[in-house]
XYZ file of C-alpha atoms in Angstrom:
299
model
C 111.747 83.924 229.891
C 109.280 86.636 229.006
C 110.824 87.286 225.532
C 111.140 83.625 224.619
C 107.628 82.618 225.846
C 105.971 85.600 224.123
C 107.837 84.921 220.931
C 106.535 81.367 221.048
C 103.017 82.706 221.593
C 103.209 85.088 218.660
C 104.535 82.276 216.464
C 101.693 79.963 217.451
C 99.111 82.729 216.830
C 100.679 83.385 213.403
C 100.287 79.700 212.475
C 96.763 79.577 213.741
C 95.823 82.778 211.826
C 97.352 81.430 208.670
C 95.461 78.166 208.919
C 92.164 79.145 210.531
C 91.678 82.877 210.012
C 92.045 86.118 211.942
C 89.568 85.088 214.574
C 92.402 83.063 216.232
C 93.995 86.460 217.153
C 90.875 88.105 218.569
C 88.525 88.041 221.459
C 88.423 85.352 224.179
C 90.739 82.993 222.381
C 93.462 85.573 222.159
C 93.061 86.492 225.881
C 93.050 82.762 226.832
C 96.284 82.171 224.877
C 97.892 84.978 226.775
C 96.701 83.609 230.141
C 98.112 80.130 229.308
C 101.500 81.653 228.355
C 101.478 83.663 231.581
C 100.968 80.543 233.722
C 103.597 78.722 231.656
C 106.064 81.555 232.321
C 105.383 81.222 236.063
C 106.110 77.420 235.901
C 109.272 78.099 233.879
C 110.366 80.702 236.443
C 109.919 78.255 239.328
C 111.890 75.560 237.496
C 114.643 78.092 236.831
C 114.786 78.981 240.573
C 114.967 75.322 241.537
C 117.782 74.603 239.014
C 119.861 77.615 240.086
C 119.516 76.679 243.762
C 120.511 73.097 243.031
C 123.662 74.280 241.307
C 124.772 75.943 244.519
C 124.352 72.681 246.440
C 121.271 73.824 248.354
C 118.937 70.844 249.017
C 115.923 72.816 250.346
C 112.517 72.418 248.744
C 110.879 75.256 246.711
C 108.522 75.890 249.589
C 111.430 76.567 251.985
C 113.261 78.613 249.385
C 110.299 80.893 248.657
C 109.257 81.178 252.246
C 109.412 84.712 253.728
C 111.699 85.296 256.660
C 109.818 87.690 258.935
C 111.980 89.934 261.094
C 112.073 89.183 264.826
C 109.753 91.245 267.063
C 111.521 94.244 268.592
C 111.310 94.718 272.343
C 111.373 98.009 274.161
C 115.018 97.434 275.150
C 116.132 96.895 271.487
C 118.377 99.875 270.490
C 117.119 101.986 267.651
C 119.409 102.859 264.765
C 118.846 105.912 262.619
C 119.918 106.066 258.980
C 121.992 108.921 257.583
C 120.295 110.981 254.776
C 122.983 111.230 252.094
C 123.606 114.276 249.959
C 122.640 112.603 246.640
C 119.164 111.826 248.031
C 118.704 115.421 249.156
C 119.841 116.813 245.786
C 117.517 114.373 243.951
C 114.465 115.347 246.043
C 115.169 119.114 245.615
C 115.682 118.678 241.841
C 112.435 116.691 241.438
C 110.545 119.286 243.492
C 111.905 122.123 241.403
C 111.015 120.267 238.154
C 107.419 119.762 239.408
C 107.029 123.414 240.449
C 108.410 124.597 237.111
C 106.161 122.314 235.180
C 103.111 123.719 237.063
C 104.271 127.319 236.742
C 104.851 127.242 232.998
C 101.818 128.377 230.926
C 99.938 125.648 229.041
C 101.165 125.358 225.435
C 98.197 125.145 223.109
C 98.830 122.520 220.396
C 98.904 123.995 216.973
C 96.594 122.472 214.305
C 97.436 124.112 211.001
C 94.924 125.153 208.375
C 94.442 122.522 205.634
C 92.056 121.304 202.935
C 89.770 118.314 203.643
C 90.347 115.111 201.606
C 86.791 115.530 200.322
C 88.362 118.030 197.910
C 91.187 115.713 196.763
C 91.020 115.444 192.948
C 89.654 112.202 191.505
C 91.299 112.967 188.067
C 95.127 112.632 188.079
C 96.441 112.496 184.531
C 94.889 109.449 182.849
C 93.769 108.045 186.277
C 90.109 108.243 187.356
C 89.255 107.652 190.994
C 86.207 106.318 192.852
C 85.971 107.117 196.553
C 85.241 104.374 199.166
C 84.319 104.663 202.846
C 85.825 102.915 205.881
C 83.427 101.020 208.135
C 82.389 102.577 211.432
C 84.186 99.975 213.602
C 87.406 100.572 211.590
C 87.033 104.349 212.088
C 86.533 103.976 215.743
C 89.736 101.896 215.984
C 91.906 104.189 213.821
C 90.636 107.413 215.581
C 91.809 109.544 212.575
C 90.566 113.000 211.760
C 90.340 112.873 207.977
C 91.106 110.368 205.263
C 90.823 109.425 201.652
C 90.250 105.867 200.382
C 89.890 105.657 196.615
C 90.544 103.254 193.749
C 92.046 104.899 190.634
C 91.884 103.265 187.293
C 93.520 103.941 183.951
C 92.865 102.211 180.618
C 94.736 99.036 180.280
C 96.228 99.215 183.835
C 95.362 97.403 187.014
C 93.867 99.715 189.629
C 95.801 101.643 192.300
C 94.285 101.938 195.712
C 95.122 105.262 197.388
C 94.736 105.711 201.114
C 95.836 108.575 203.364
C 94.998 108.694 207.108
C 95.398 112.204 208.642
C 95.737 112.867 212.299
C 95.476 116.509 213.565
C 97.018 115.415 216.821
C 99.093 112.329 217.760
C 99.750 113.160 221.356
C 97.244 110.567 222.724
C 96.590 107.065 221.569
C 95.517 108.335 218.093
C 98.429 107.883 215.640
C 99.150 106.525 212.241
C 99.116 102.734 212.105
C 101.992 101.147 210.211
C 100.992 98.767 207.398
C 103.932 96.511 208.500
C 101.878 95.687 211.556
C 98.304 95.876 210.155
C 98.881 93.791 207.000
C 99.989 90.590 208.772
C 97.007 91.064 211.155
C 94.748 90.965 208.099
C 96.243 87.626 206.931
C 98.728 89.087 204.480
C 102.260 87.745 204.389
C 105.075 90.120 203.601
C 107.395 88.333 201.156
C 109.642 91.345 200.246
C 110.291 94.528 202.179
C 112.784 97.306 201.559
C 113.013 101.117 201.306
C 113.138 102.710 197.906
C 113.613 106.258 196.431
C 110.806 107.172 194.045
C 111.664 110.034 191.673
C 109.137 112.914 191.595
C 108.382 115.539 188.903
C 109.840 118.987 189.155
C 106.531 120.388 190.380
C 106.839 118.380 193.588
C 109.532 120.693 194.961
C 111.838 117.728 195.716
C 113.608 115.300 193.627
C 112.288 112.088 195.151
C 110.327 110.595 198.081
C 111.596 107.716 200.103
C 108.944 104.892 200.473
C 108.724 101.459 202.142
C 108.210 99.001 199.286
C 106.586 95.634 200.103
C 105.252 92.681 198.171
C 102.468 90.990 200.113
C 100.661 87.719 199.455
C 97.481 86.037 200.701
C 96.746 82.724 199.051
C 97.059 83.238 195.276
C 96.744 87.054 195.531
C 99.813 89.277 195.396
C 99.996 92.988 195.783
C 102.701 95.702 195.654
C 102.585 98.248 198.414
C 104.283 101.668 198.763
C 103.826 103.604 202.015
C 105.427 106.443 203.976
C 104.637 108.763 206.783
C 104.237 112.430 206.106
C 104.998 114.184 209.366
C 105.003 117.978 209.094
C 107.750 118.813 206.551
C 109.286 115.289 206.572
C 108.650 112.114 204.621
C 109.703 109.239 206.867
C 109.724 105.493 206.401
C 110.673 104.321 209.951
C 108.008 104.177 212.700
C 110.718 104.798 215.311
C 111.947 107.947 213.620
C 108.378 109.051 213.411
C 108.056 108.797 217.193
C 111.344 110.746 217.738
C 110.180 113.668 215.478
C 106.803 113.599 217.074
C 108.373 114.194 220.440
C 110.757 116.853 219.081
C 108.134 118.766 217.127
C 105.700 118.670 219.998
C 108.263 120.472 222.140
C 109.612 122.894 219.544
C 106.679 123.579 217.229
C 103.733 122.464 219.404
C 102.559 120.298 216.473
C 101.923 116.502 216.318
C 99.854 116.357 213.079
C 100.813 113.851 210.429
C 99.607 111.182 208.041
C 100.146 107.732 206.657
C 100.265 107.586 202.886
C 99.753 104.118 201.206
C 99.524 102.996 197.597
C 98.558 99.438 196.702
C 98.216 97.773 193.283
C 97.528 94.111 192.471
C 100.213 91.934 190.743
C 98.360 90.169 187.975
C 99.256 86.721 186.647
C 102.384 86.927 184.433
C 102.964 90.667 185.107
C 106.546 91.747 185.424
C 107.104 93.371 188.806
C 108.841 96.265 187.047
C 105.512 97.156 185.441
C 103.826 97.327 188.884
C 106.703 99.431 190.194
C 106.417 101.814 187.238
C 102.625 102.132 187.887
C 103.069 103.099 191.554
C 106.018 105.428 190.748
C 103.912 107.220 188.226
C 100.988 107.504 190.617
C 103.331 108.727 193.353
C 104.430 111.497 191.058
C 100.810 112.641 190.800
C 99.801 112.558 194.451
C 103.046 113.622 196.227
C 102.924 117.224 195.033
C 99.319 117.516 196.140
C 99.779 116.221 199.667
C 101.059 119.409 201.233
C 97.621 121.063 200.687
C 95.959 118.268 202.793
C 98.814 117.376 205.098
C 100.569 120.692 205.823
C 104.357 121.068 206.137
């Protein structure tokens, strides 16, 4: 019931956002929609109970079915029965107590935040590309809770621009962590029409042959854009948000590190442009930025 009703709610919100804007998924309206679905779930649950009981041949009303049968009062003469404490329960309690004592006795492990360069020093000249920095608004920064970032538009003669964005987090142990574009883009009204991983070849100076990226074509009205993004987590380039969480747990325990970043490249798809040209543009740009990232997002 929960899965089906919430899937229905998400679908309705998606249609409302597509027709009337992102305000349909924010504020009071969003909370009210959730409350309506919650009450609808309760009604569906009661109907389910009624149907299942009827299938057994029980003719009682819902009031009688849901009534609480209180235990009879015990008199002084009523015999008292004592339960046996079984061995598995004793072993479980002892193991839990030992784990709690061990956790308290272990010294606190200070999280390591490696030395790195700030993105204010990231070069704005990459081959034939020239960049212009932009700034995120304060409300966006308060939501993302990142520690450092770069947002810049790079242009080259005769080429559509490339928007370059990296969000760096020195620690991702709390609520602060890299937000996946696969979640954020639909929230901004963009529709993902194509999505697949892709290997992007890198120059020899990058220290690796290629980088695996998520490639997406997004559309909003008549506008279309090509997006490449990946997560740089310590020494790994990752495309899956779930794999990111796994290595975040593993590296927090083994290396005492949870730093990492989201890397995103976006370029517009102009009218009549072959998609291969846009891919070539982002591949070329990836070849410039990937070798530089280690200085700002340490391995």
